[in-house]
Amino acid sequence: MHVPDGFFDVPVSVGAGLFAAAGVAVCLRGARRELDDRTAPMAGLVAAFVFAAQMLNFPVAAGTSGHLLGGALAAILVGPYTAVLCVAVVLLVQGFFFADGGLTALGVNITLMAIVTSVVGWAVFRLVTRTGPRRRGTLVAASFLAALVSVPAAALVFTVLFRLGGTAPIDLGAVAAAMGGVHVLIGLGEGLITALTVSSVLAVRPDLVYGARGTAGPLVLRTAEGEVEVGGRPAETPSAGIGLRPVLAGGAIVAVLLAGVVSFYASSAPDGLEKVASDKGLSAQEKPHAAEDAPLAGYSVSGLSDQRLSGGLAGLAGVALTVAAGGGVFYAVRRRRRPTGGVSPAEPFPSAP
């Protein structure tokens, strides 16, 4: 789904850039309601995880692969506004340091991969959790469906943008069918990864799952006479004995292992957009990337002949860059905790409810 330079004309590229800039500006403001001293580092970790997971292309079908987009996952874990910022940071790092995703197409990529996936994923998640029973299983199922729907939704918006300003004379129906079909399959993989990740965090620290806040009902026990509600702690209460630092450290280790080690075994098949572009003749419109000579271009370290070492070091560098960039943004916009009985120095007047 990383759109390269050359696929869209100037009006669409500029228009998408303006839309993406406005969306990011709105999310910078909205993220203040989602981020505080506890959730800001979590958001940095989520951005790093999304970067690492996007290096792991998984096979889909017919010589095609896919990778996590991450918008739905980020929205569920840290909130929809912060999710857009997480994925946008990942795209900026990938575009400027790894030559992945065109720089003139950056607005298109942020629109598709950050805004559309986060908004659609969060909407589906909230719809399911508000109508289903208040149980952990509902949250996990909602996570799967949210991620599944978010990927073909992004593919649909790509098709609309291509209709408005695609640079190749390709039948729109053919583009829509090809993009929709392959990205439904990719969405299944996205759903599985998202559900597994959300379930893992729920098991350790449910209070760190933004989507679980205010949704936890009484604890339900299964007995011989049926199900009995016995009460229980709300989702906002941290799990006893598990601090924030161990969770962050464990998540960081997972991201490092994915980017530095597991990524070497990722599928080498073209991803969904690359496959469609190749089959439909759109690849001929791709222009050279402005950062194609960057030291980390292509997710490898320039000058290293050992592919495993080169890719692993590039992955580690990407995780570090994403944490640094994302951490700086999230700490800058976080909501600072107010002293007991007083008003935060950063907010001279109490915020409106």
mmCIF file of C-alpha atoms in Angstrom:
data_model
loop_
_atom_site.group_PDB
_atom_site.id
_atom_site.type_symbol
_atom_site.label_atom_id
_atom_site.label_comp_id
_atom_site.label_asym_id
_atom_site.label_seq_id
_atom_site.Cartn_x
_atom_site.Cartn_y
_atom_site.Cartn_z
ATOM 1 C CA MET A 1 0.000 0.000 0.000
ATOM 2 C CA HIS A 2 3.042 2.322 0.029
ATOM 3 C CA VAL A 3 2.288 4.438 -3.032
ATOM 4 C CA PRO A 4 5.477 5.470 -4.912
ATOM 5 C CA ASP A 5 6.081 8.703 -6.796
ATOM 6 C CA GLY A 6 4.442 8.923 -10.202
ATOM 7 C CA PHE A 7 1.161 7.053 -9.674
ATOM 8 C CA PHE A 8 -0.907 10.240 -9.200
ATOM 9 C CA ASP A 9 -0.948 13.583 -10.965
ATOM 10 C CA VAL A 10 -0.032 16.874 -9.303
ATOM 11 C CA PRO A 11 -3.572 18.035 -8.352
ATOM 12 C CA VAL A 12 -4.395 14.791 -6.526
ATOM 13 C CA SER A 13 -0.972 14.641 -4.867
ATOM 14 C CA VAL A 14 -1.285 18.240 -3.655
ATOM 15 C CA GLY A 15 -4.903 17.782 -2.603
ATOM 16 C CA ALA A 16 -4.108 14.621 -0.660
ATOM 17 C CA GLY A 17 -1.144 16.416 0.917
ATOM 18 C CA LEU A 18 -3.366 19.248 2.127
ATOM 19 C CA PHE A 19 -5.968 16.800 3.418
ATOM 20 C CA ALA A 20 -3.296 14.783 5.232
ATOM 21 C CA ALA A 21 -1.775 17.941 6.764
ATOM 22 C CA ALA A 22 -5.189 19.056 8.004
ATOM 23 C CA GLY A 23 -5.890 15.593 9.381
ATOM 24 C CA VAL A 24 -2.590 15.457 11.235
ATOM 25 C CA ALA A 25 -3.209 18.945 12.643
ATOM 26 C CA VAL A 26 -6.606 17.867 13.974
ATOM 27 C CA CYS A 27 -5.070 14.723 15.458
ATOM 28 C CA LEU A 28 -2.279 16.670 17.160
ATOM 29 C CA ARG A 29 -4.984 18.551 19.017
ATOM 30 C CA GLY A 30 -7.182 15.540 19.647
ATOM 31 C CA ALA A 31 -4.291 13.402 20.879
ATOM 32 C CA ARG A 32 -3.966 15.648 23.952
ATOM 33 C CA ARG A 33 -7.121 13.990 25.269
ATOM 34 C CA GLU A 34 -5.641 10.541 24.737
ATOM 35 C CA LEU A 35 -2.024 10.993 25.803
ATOM 36 C CA ASP A 36 -0.616 11.502 29.280
ATOM 37 C CA ASP A 37 2.605 10.581 31.062
ATOM 38 C CA ARG A 38 1.565 6.920 31.029
ATOM 39 C CA THR A 39 0.163 6.538 27.526
ATOM 40 C CA ALA A 40 2.736 8.668 25.657
ATOM 41 C CA PRO A 41 5.489 6.022 25.939
ATOM 42 C CA MET A 42 2.937 3.386 24.961
ATOM 43 C CA ALA A 43 2.199 5.345 21.797
ATOM 44 C CA GLY A 44 5.911 5.473 20.969
ATOM 45 C CA LEU A 45 6.079 1.711 21.408
ATOM 46 C CA VAL A 46 3.040 1.193 19.181
ATOM 47 C CA ALA A 47 4.657 3.257 16.413
ATOM 48 C CA ALA A 48 7.847 1.194 16.686
ATOM 49 C CA PHE A 49 5.843 -2.038 16.591
ATOM 50 C CA VAL A 50 3.963 -0.913 13.478
ATOM 51 C CA PHE A 51 7.265 -0.076 11.770
ATOM 52 C CA ALA A 52 8.716 -3.476 12.670
ATOM 53 C CA ALA A 53 5.576 -5.379 11.672
ATOM 54 C CA GLN A 54 5.462 -3.642 8.290
ATOM 55 C CA MET A 55 8.825 -5.231 7.500
ATOM 56 C CA LEU A 56 7.204 -8.675 7.769
ATOM 57 C CA ASN A 57 5.478 -9.362 4.471
ATOM 58 C CA PHE A 58 3.345 -12.500 4.710
ATOM 59 C CA PRO A 59 2.271 -14.564 1.677
ATOM 60 C CA VAL A 60 -1.304 -14.070 0.533
ATOM 61 C CA ALA A 61 -1.983 -15.806 -2.782
ATOM 62 C CA ALA A 62 -0.727 -16.137 -6.351
ATOM 63 C CA GLY A 63 2.720 -14.673 -5.731
ATOM 64 C CA THR A 64 1.401 -11.770 -3.668
ATOM 65 C CA SER A 65 2.265 -10.725 -0.129
ATOM 66 C CA GLY A 66 0.882 -8.276 2.378
ATOM 67 C CA HIS A 67 1.972 -6.539 5.532
ATOM 68 C CA LEU A 68 0.369 -4.842 8.502
ATOM 69 C CA LEU A 69 -0.967 -1.336 7.903
ATOM 70 C CA GLY A 70 -1.479 -0.773 11.613
ATOM 71 C CA GLY A 71 -4.079 1.976 11.765
ATOM 72 C CA ALA A 72 -6.797 -0.115 13.403
ATOM 73 C CA LEU A 73 -4.334 -1.707 15.832
ATOM 74 C CA ALA A 74 -2.966 1.672 16.894
ATOM 75 C CA ALA A 75 -6.456 3.157 17.286
ATOM 76 C CA ILE A 76 -7.524 0.336 19.599
ATOM 77 C CA LEU A 77 -4.353 0.486 21.694
ATOM 78 C CA VAL A 78 -3.771 4.253 22.006
ATOM 79 C CA GLY A 79 -6.838 6.002 20.568
ATOM 80 C CA PRO A 80 -7.856 7.119 17.056
ATOM 81 C CA TYR A 81 -6.196 10.558 17.110
ATOM 82 C CA THR A 82 -2.907 9.174 18.381
ATOM 83 C CA ALA A 83 -3.151 6.279 15.926
ATOM 84 C CA VAL A 84 -3.050 8.649 12.958
ATOM 85 C CA LEU A 85 0.069 10.249 14.403
ATOM 86 C CA CYS A 86 1.681 6.830 15.027
ATOM 87 C CA VAL A 87 1.261 5.663 11.443
ATOM 88 C CA ALA A 88 2.172 9.089 10.049
ATOM 89 C CA VAL A 89 5.460 8.988 11.975
ATOM 90 C CA VAL A 90 6.157 5.512 10.572
ATOM 91 C CA LEU A 91 5.467 6.720 7.026
ATOM 92 C CA LEU A 92 7.740 9.742 7.455
ATOM 93 C CA VAL A 93 10.589 7.560 8.699
ATOM 94 C CA GLN A 94 10.055 5.052 5.884
ATOM 95 C CA GLY A 95 9.836 7.707 3.199
ATOM 96 C CA PHE A 96 12.846 9.837 4.181
ATOM 97 C CA PHE A 97 15.224 7.174 5.483
ATOM 98 C CA PHE A 98 14.240 3.942 3.701
ATOM 99 C CA ALA A 99 12.937 5.217 0.327
ATOM 100 C CA ASP A 100 9.683 3.346 0.960
ATOM 101 C CA GLY A 101 6.681 5.316 -0.274
ATOM 102 C CA GLY A 102 7.142 8.333 -2.509
ATOM 103 C CA LEU A 103 7.823 11.741 -1.033
ATOM 104 C CA THR A 104 5.419 13.447 -3.450
ATOM 105 C CA ALA A 105 2.927 10.694 -2.547
ATOM 106 C CA LEU A 106 3.386 11.199 1.191
ATOM 107 C CA GLY A 107 0.000 12.909 1.466
ATOM 108 C CA VAL A 108 -1.651 10.015 -0.343
ATOM 109 C CA ASN A 109 0.049 7.470 1.898
ATOM 110 C CA ILE A 110 -0.869 9.288 5.120
ATOM 111 C CA THR A 111 -4.450 9.600 3.884
ATOM 112 C CA LEU A 112 -4.723 5.907 3.011
ATOM 113 C CA MET A 113 -2.595 4.177 5.625
ATOM 114 C CA ALA A 114 -2.949 6.512 8.598
ATOM 115 C CA ILE A 115 -6.246 8.385 8.377
ATOM 116 C CA VAL A 116 -8.526 5.933 6.555
ATOM 117 C CA THR A 117 -7.392 2.811 8.418
ATOM 118 C CA SER A 118 -7.515 4.517 11.827
ATOM 119 C CA VAL A 119 -10.921 6.136 11.312
ATOM 120 C CA VAL A 120 -12.578 3.110 9.716
ATOM 121 C CA GLY A 121 -10.944 0.666 12.129
ATOM 122 C CA TRP A 122 -12.011 2.688 15.177
ATOM 123 C CA ALA A 123 -15.579 3.092 13.856
ATOM 124 C CA VAL A 124 -15.977 -0.649 13.320
ATOM 125 C CA PHE A 125 -14.404 -1.433 16.697
ATOM 126 C CA ARG A 126 -16.741 0.924 18.562
ATOM 127 C CA LEU A 127 -19.792 -0.380 16.699
ATOM 128 C CA VAL A 128 -19.031 -3.982 17.678
ATOM 129 C CA THR A 129 -18.085 -3.256 21.285
ATOM 130 C CA ARG A 130 -21.156 -1.116 21.889
ATOM 131 C CA THR A 131 -23.562 -3.731 20.549
ATOM 132 C CA GLY A 132 -21.858 -6.885 21.846
ATOM 133 C CA PRO A 133 -21.500 -8.294 25.382
ATOM 134 C CA ARG A 134 -18.906 -6.645 27.613
ATOM 135 C CA ARG A 135 -16.297 -9.361 27.568
ATOM 136 C CA ARG A 136 -12.705 -9.750 26.554
ATOM 137 C CA GLY A 137 -13.766 -11.978 23.682
ATOM 138 C CA THR A 138 -15.872 -9.156 22.278
ATOM 139 C CA LEU A 139 -12.897 -6.788 22.321
ATOM 140 C CA VAL A 140 -10.713 -9.321 20.523
ATOM 141 C CA ALA A 141 -13.395 -10.102 17.925
ATOM 142 C CA ALA A 142 -13.999 -6.379 17.405
ATOM 143 C CA SER A 143 -10.254 -5.881 16.901
ATOM 144 C CA PHE A 144 -10.190 -8.569 14.217
ATOM 145 C CA LEU A 145 -13.177 -7.124 12.351
ATOM 146 C CA ALA A 146 -11.903 -3.548 12.636
ATOM 147 C CA ALA A 147 -8.546 -4.435 11.128
ATOM 148 C CA LEU A 148 -10.096 -6.658 8.472
ATOM 149 C CA VAL A 149 -12.419 -3.913 7.218
ATOM 150 C CA SER A 150 -9.819 -1.128 7.408
ATOM 151 C CA VAL A 151 -7.544 -2.630 4.736
ATOM 152 C CA PRO A 152 -10.030 -2.951 1.834
ATOM 153 C CA ALA A 153 -11.404 0.452 2.892
ATOM 154 C CA ALA A 154 -7.972 1.949 2.228
ATOM 155 C CA ALA A 155 -7.838 0.081 -1.096
ATOM 156 C CA LEU A 156 -11.242 1.536 -2.017
ATOM 157 C CA VAL A 157 -10.071 5.081 -1.295
ATOM 158 C CA PHE A 158 -6.970 4.403 -3.411
ATOM 159 C CA THR A 159 -9.276 3.439 -6.276
ATOM 160 C CA VAL A 160 -11.292 6.653 -5.862
ATOM 161 C CA LEU A 161 -8.125 8.752 -5.887
ATOM 162 C CA PHE A 162 -6.884 6.876 -8.943
ATOM 163 C CA ARG A 163 -10.121 7.702 -10.696
ATOM 164 C CA LEU A 164 -9.548 11.369 -9.889
ATOM 165 C CA GLY A 165 -5.908 11.581 -10.876
ATOM 166 C CA GLY A 166 -4.244 8.313 -11.822
ATOM 167 C CA THR A 167 -1.417 8.682 -14.316
ATOM 168 C CA ALA A 168 -2.075 5.497 -16.318
ATOM 169 C CA PRO A 169 -5.013 4.829 -18.692
ATOM 170 C CA ILE A 170 -6.274 1.757 -16.822
ATOM 171 C CA ASP A 171 -9.909 0.697 -16.576
ATOM 172 C CA LEU A 172 -11.213 1.735 -13.155
ATOM 173 C CA GLY A 173 -13.215 -1.445 -12.741
ATOM 174 C CA ALA A 174 -10.108 -3.546 -13.242
ATOM 175 C CA VAL A 175 -8.202 -1.501 -10.661
ATOM 176 C CA ALA A 176 -11.070 -1.727 -8.158
ATOM 177 C CA ALA A 177 -11.474 -5.485 -8.584
ATOM 178 C CA ALA A 178 -7.766 -6.178 -8.322
ATOM 179 C CA MET A 179 -7.164 -3.876 -5.355
ATOM 180 C CA GLY A 180 -10.288 -4.993 -3.523
ATOM 181 C CA GLY A 181 -9.720 -8.715 -3.966
ATOM 182 C CA VAL A 182 -6.120 -8.875 -2.831
ATOM 183 C CA HIS A 183 -6.598 -6.442 0.053
ATOM 184 C CA VAL A 184 -9.478 -8.433 1.498
ATOM 185 C CA LEU A 185 -7.016 -11.316 1.819
ATOM 186 C CA ILE A 186 -4.399 -8.991 3.300
ATOM 187 C CA GLY A 187 -7.086 -7.744 5.679
ATOM 188 C CA LEU A 188 -7.475 -11.253 7.066
ATOM 189 C CA GLY A 189 -3.789 -11.265 7.990
ATOM 190 C CA GLU A 190 -4.118 -7.767 9.420
ATOM 191 C CA GLY A 191 -7.063 -8.923 11.498
ATOM 192 C CA LEU A 192 -5.209 -11.894 12.929
ATOM 193 C CA ILE A 193 -2.151 -9.825 13.864
ATOM 194 C CA THR A 194 -4.315 -7.121 15.419
ATOM 195 C CA ALA A 195 -6.477 -9.545 17.412
ATOM 196 C CA LEU A 196 -3.433 -11.421 18.702
ATOM 197 C CA THR A 197 -1.664 -8.219 19.745
ATOM 198 C CA VAL A 198 -4.710 -6.707 21.458
ATOM 199 C CA SER A 199 -5.445 -9.990 23.223
ATOM 200 C CA SER A 200 -1.863 -10.155 24.511
ATOM 201 C CA VAL A 201 -1.963 -6.622 25.919
ATOM 202 C CA LEU A 202 -5.389 -7.232 27.457
ATOM 203 C CA ALA A 203 -4.021 -10.271 29.255
ATOM 204 C CA VAL A 204 -1.150 -8.288 30.780
ATOM 205 C CA ARG A 205 -2.348 -4.705 31.241
ATOM 206 C CA PRO A 206 -5.957 -4.109 30.102
ATOM 207 C CA ASP A 207 -5.694 -0.506 31.269
ATOM 208 C CA LEU A 208 -3.198 0.134 28.457
ATOM 209 C CA VAL A 209 -5.777 -0.731 25.787
ATOM 210 C CA TYR A 210 -7.548 2.524 24.968
ATOM 211 C CA GLY A 211 -10.466 0.703 23.377
ATOM 212 C CA ALA A 212 -11.115 -1.249 26.587
ATOM 213 C CA ARG A 213 -11.605 1.833 28.746
ATOM 214 C CA GLY A 214 -15.071 1.972 30.201
ATOM 215 C CA THR A 215 -16.140 -1.266 28.519
ATOM 216 C CA ALA A 216 -15.256 -3.834 31.158
ATOM 217 C CA GLY A 217 -18.294 -5.207 32.940
ATOM 218 C CA PRO A 218 -18.569 -7.538 35.936
ATOM 219 C CA LEU A 219 -16.410 -10.643 36.013
ATOM 220 C CA VAL A 220 -18.387 -13.604 34.671
ATOM 221 C CA LEU A 221 -17.699 -17.100 36.047
ATOM 222 C CA ARG A 222 -18.948 -20.292 34.464
ATOM 223 C CA THR A 223 -20.497 -22.689 36.992
ATOM 224 C CA ALA A 224 -22.520 -25.885 36.811
ATOM 225 C CA GLU A 225 -25.655 -23.767 37.143
ATOM 226 C CA GLY A 226 -24.657 -21.367 34.398
ATOM 227 C CA GLU A 227 -22.833 -18.030 34.252
ATOM 228 C CA VAL A 228 -22.642 -15.943 37.406
ATOM 229 C CA GLU A 229 -21.583 -12.300 37.651
ATOM 230 C CA VAL A 230 -19.344 -11.828 40.668
ATOM 231 C CA GLY A 231 -18.042 -8.306 40.074
ATOM 232 C CA GLY A 232 -14.492 -7.390 39.213
ATOM 233 C CA ARG A 233 -12.144 -4.533 38.525
ATOM 234 C CA PRO A 234 -12.784 -2.172 35.610
ATOM 235 C CA ALA A 235 -10.480 -2.190 32.618
ATOM 236 C CA GLU A 236 -8.819 1.020 33.785
ATOM 237 C CA THR A 237 -7.301 -0.692 36.825
ATOM 238 C CA PRO A 238 -3.718 -1.879 36.219
ATOM 239 C CA SER A 239 -3.025 -5.572 36.701
ATOM 240 C CA ALA A 240 -1.419 -6.168 40.059
ATOM 241 C CA GLY A 241 2.309 -6.745 40.082
ATOM 242 C CA ILE A 242 2.916 -5.687 36.459
ATOM 243 C CA GLY A 243 4.386 -2.229 36.059
ATOM 244 C CA LEU A 244 4.463 -0.065 32.970
ATOM 245 C CA ARG A 245 8.210 -0.350 32.453
ATOM 246 C CA PRO A 246 8.254 -4.163 32.100
ATOM 247 C CA VAL A 247 5.441 -3.934 29.560
ATOM 248 C CA LEU A 248 7.271 -1.287 27.555
ATOM 249 C CA ALA A 249 10.539 -3.214 27.769
ATOM 250 C CA GLY A 250 8.851 -6.420 26.614
ATOM 251 C CA GLY A 251 7.175 -4.639 23.726
ATOM 252 C CA ALA A 252 10.453 -3.010 22.704
ATOM 253 C CA ILE A 253 12.176 -6.398 22.678
ATOM 254 C CA VAL A 254 9.438 -7.810 20.456
ATOM 255 C CA ALA A 255 9.779 -4.890 18.018
ATOM 256 C CA VAL A 256 13.566 -5.275 17.920
ATOM 257 C CA LEU A 257 13.326 -9.019 17.270
ATOM 258 C CA LEU A 258 10.749 -8.549 14.527
ATOM 259 C CA ALA A 259 12.709 -5.827 12.736
ATOM 260 C CA GLY A 260 16.216 -7.125 13.398
ATOM 261 C CA VAL A 261 15.766 -10.892 13.079
ATOM 262 C CA VAL A 262 12.376 -12.132 11.894
ATOM 263 C CA SER A 263 12.212 -9.644 9.004
ATOM 264 C CA PHE A 264 14.929 -11.631 7.209
ATOM 265 C CA TYR A 265 12.408 -14.444 6.728
ATOM 266 C CA ALA A 266 9.611 -12.238 5.377
ATOM 267 C CA SER A 267 8.061 -13.046 2.019
ATOM 268 C CA SER A 268 9.912 -11.581 -0.953
ATOM 269 C CA ALA A 269 6.784 -11.578 -3.150
ATOM 270 C CA PRO A 270 5.459 -8.151 -4.189
ATOM 271 C CA ASP A 271 2.825 -6.688 -1.897
ATOM 272 C CA GLY A 272 -0.757 -6.054 -2.961
ATOM 273 C CA LEU A 273 -0.241 -2.668 -4.598
ATOM 274 C CA GLU A 274 3.024 -3.714 -6.266
ATOM 275 C CA LYS A 275 1.342 -6.811 -7.715
ATOM 276 C CA VAL A 276 -1.628 -4.871 -9.048
ATOM 277 C CA ALA A 277 0.644 -2.171 -10.475
ATOM 278 C CA SER A 278 2.757 -4.782 -12.224
ATOM 279 C CA ASP A 279 -0.210 -6.707 -13.638
ATOM 280 C CA LYS A 280 -2.054 -3.590 -14.850
ATOM 281 C CA GLY A 281 0.935 -1.721 -16.287
ATOM 282 C CA LEU A 282 0.937 0.992 -13.643
ATOM 283 C CA SER A 283 4.538 0.231 -12.638
ATOM 284 C CA ALA A 284 5.766 2.020 -15.748
ATOM 285 C CA GLN A 285 4.609 5.301 -14.196
ATOM 286 C CA GLU A 286 6.769 4.933 -11.083
ATOM 287 C CA LYS A 287 9.481 7.566 -10.736
ATOM 288 C CA PRO A 288 12.841 7.194 -8.957
ATOM 289 C CA HIS A 289 12.695 7.914 -5.256
ATOM 290 C CA ALA A 290 14.438 11.083 -4.094
ATOM 291 C CA ALA A 291 16.007 9.131 -1.214
ATOM 292 C CA GLU A 292 16.995 6.037 -3.177
ATOM 293 C CA ASP A 293 20.670 6.644 -2.329
ATOM 294 C CA ALA A 294 20.042 7.068 1.396
ATOM 295 C CA PRO A 295 22.203 4.885 3.687
ATOM 296 C CA LEU A 296 19.162 2.790 4.714
ATOM 297 C CA ALA A 297 17.305 2.756 1.390
ATOM 298 C CA GLY A 298 15.629 -0.554 0.664
ATOM 299 C CA TYR A 299 15.851 -1.586 4.341
ATOM 300 C CA SER A 300 19.526 -2.405 4.086
ATOM 301 C CA VAL A 301 22.683 -0.683 5.280
ATOM 302 C CA SER A 302 24.707 0.738 2.438
ATOM 303 C CA GLY A 303 28.115 -0.904 2.097
ATOM 304 C CA LEU A 304 27.311 -4.150 3.925
ATOM 305 C CA SER A 305 27.368 -7.226 1.702
ATOM 306 C CA ASP A 306 25.896 -9.596 4.287
ATOM 307 C CA GLN A 307 22.157 -9.359 3.574
ATOM 308 C CA ARG A 308 21.081 -10.750 6.939
ATOM 309 C CA LEU A 309 23.279 -8.341 8.887
ATOM 310 C CA SER A 310 22.455 -5.414 6.609
ATOM 311 C CA GLY A 311 18.710 -5.924 6.856
ATOM 312 C CA GLY A 312 18.829 -6.557 10.587
ATOM 313 C CA LEU A 313 20.797 -3.397 11.320
ATOM 314 C CA ALA A 314 18.516 -1.370 9.075
ATOM 315 C CA GLY A 315 15.512 -2.723 10.945
ATOM 316 C CA LEU A 316 17.033 -1.832 14.305
ATOM 317 C CA ALA A 317 17.850 1.652 13.044
ATOM 318 C CA GLY A 318 14.276 2.051 11.863
ATOM 319 C CA VAL A 319 12.867 1.054 15.252
ATOM 320 C CA ALA A 320 15.202 3.523 16.978
ATOM 321 C CA LEU A 321 14.319 6.339 14.569
ATOM 322 C CA THR A 322 10.588 5.679 14.969
ATOM 323 C CA VAL A 323 10.815 5.638 18.765
ATOM 324 C CA ALA A 324 12.832 8.860 18.759
ATOM 325 C CA ALA A 325 10.541 10.678 16.324
ATOM 326 C CA GLY A 326 7.306 9.335 17.758
ATOM 327 C CA GLY A 327 8.388 9.743 21.367
ATOM 328 C CA GLY A 328 9.265 13.375 20.756
ATOM 329 C CA VAL A 329 5.883 14.095 19.171
ATOM 330 C CA PHE A 330 3.846 12.227 21.776
ATOM 331 C CA TYR A 331 5.611 13.744 24.754
ATOM 332 C CA ALA A 332 5.235 17.201 23.232
ATOM 333 C CA VAL A 333 1.450 16.899 22.831
ATOM 334 C CA ARG A 334 0.670 14.769 25.890
ATOM 335 C CA ARG A 335 -1.781 15.902 28.527
ATOM 336 C CA ARG A 336 0.273 16.645 31.620
ATOM 337 C CA ARG A 337 -1.050 15.332 34.901
ATOM 338 C CA ARG A 338 -2.411 17.999 37.207
ATOM 339 C CA PRO A 339 -1.192 18.222 40.801
ATOM 340 C CA THR A 340 -3.741 17.129 43.376
ATOM 341 C CA GLY A 341 -6.035 20.014 44.204
ATOM 342 C CA GLY A 342 -4.471 22.336 41.662
ATOM 343 C CA VAL A 343 -4.153 23.170 38.029
ATOM 344 C CA SER A 344 -1.400 21.984 35.730
ATOM 345 C CA PRO A 345 1.142 24.709 34.934
ATOM 346 C CA ALA A 346 0.673 23.874 31.295
ATOM 347 C CA GLU A 347 -3.057 24.684 31.547
ATOM 348 C CA PRO A 348 -3.720 27.982 33.364
ATOM 349 C CA PHE A 349 -7.451 27.335 33.219
ATOM 350 C CA PRO A 350 -9.264 24.016 33.769
ATOM 351 C CA SER A 351 -10.129 22.248 30.534
ATOM 352 C CA ALA A 352 -13.738 22.004 29.574
ATOM 353 C CA PRO A 353 -15.218 18.543 30.094
#
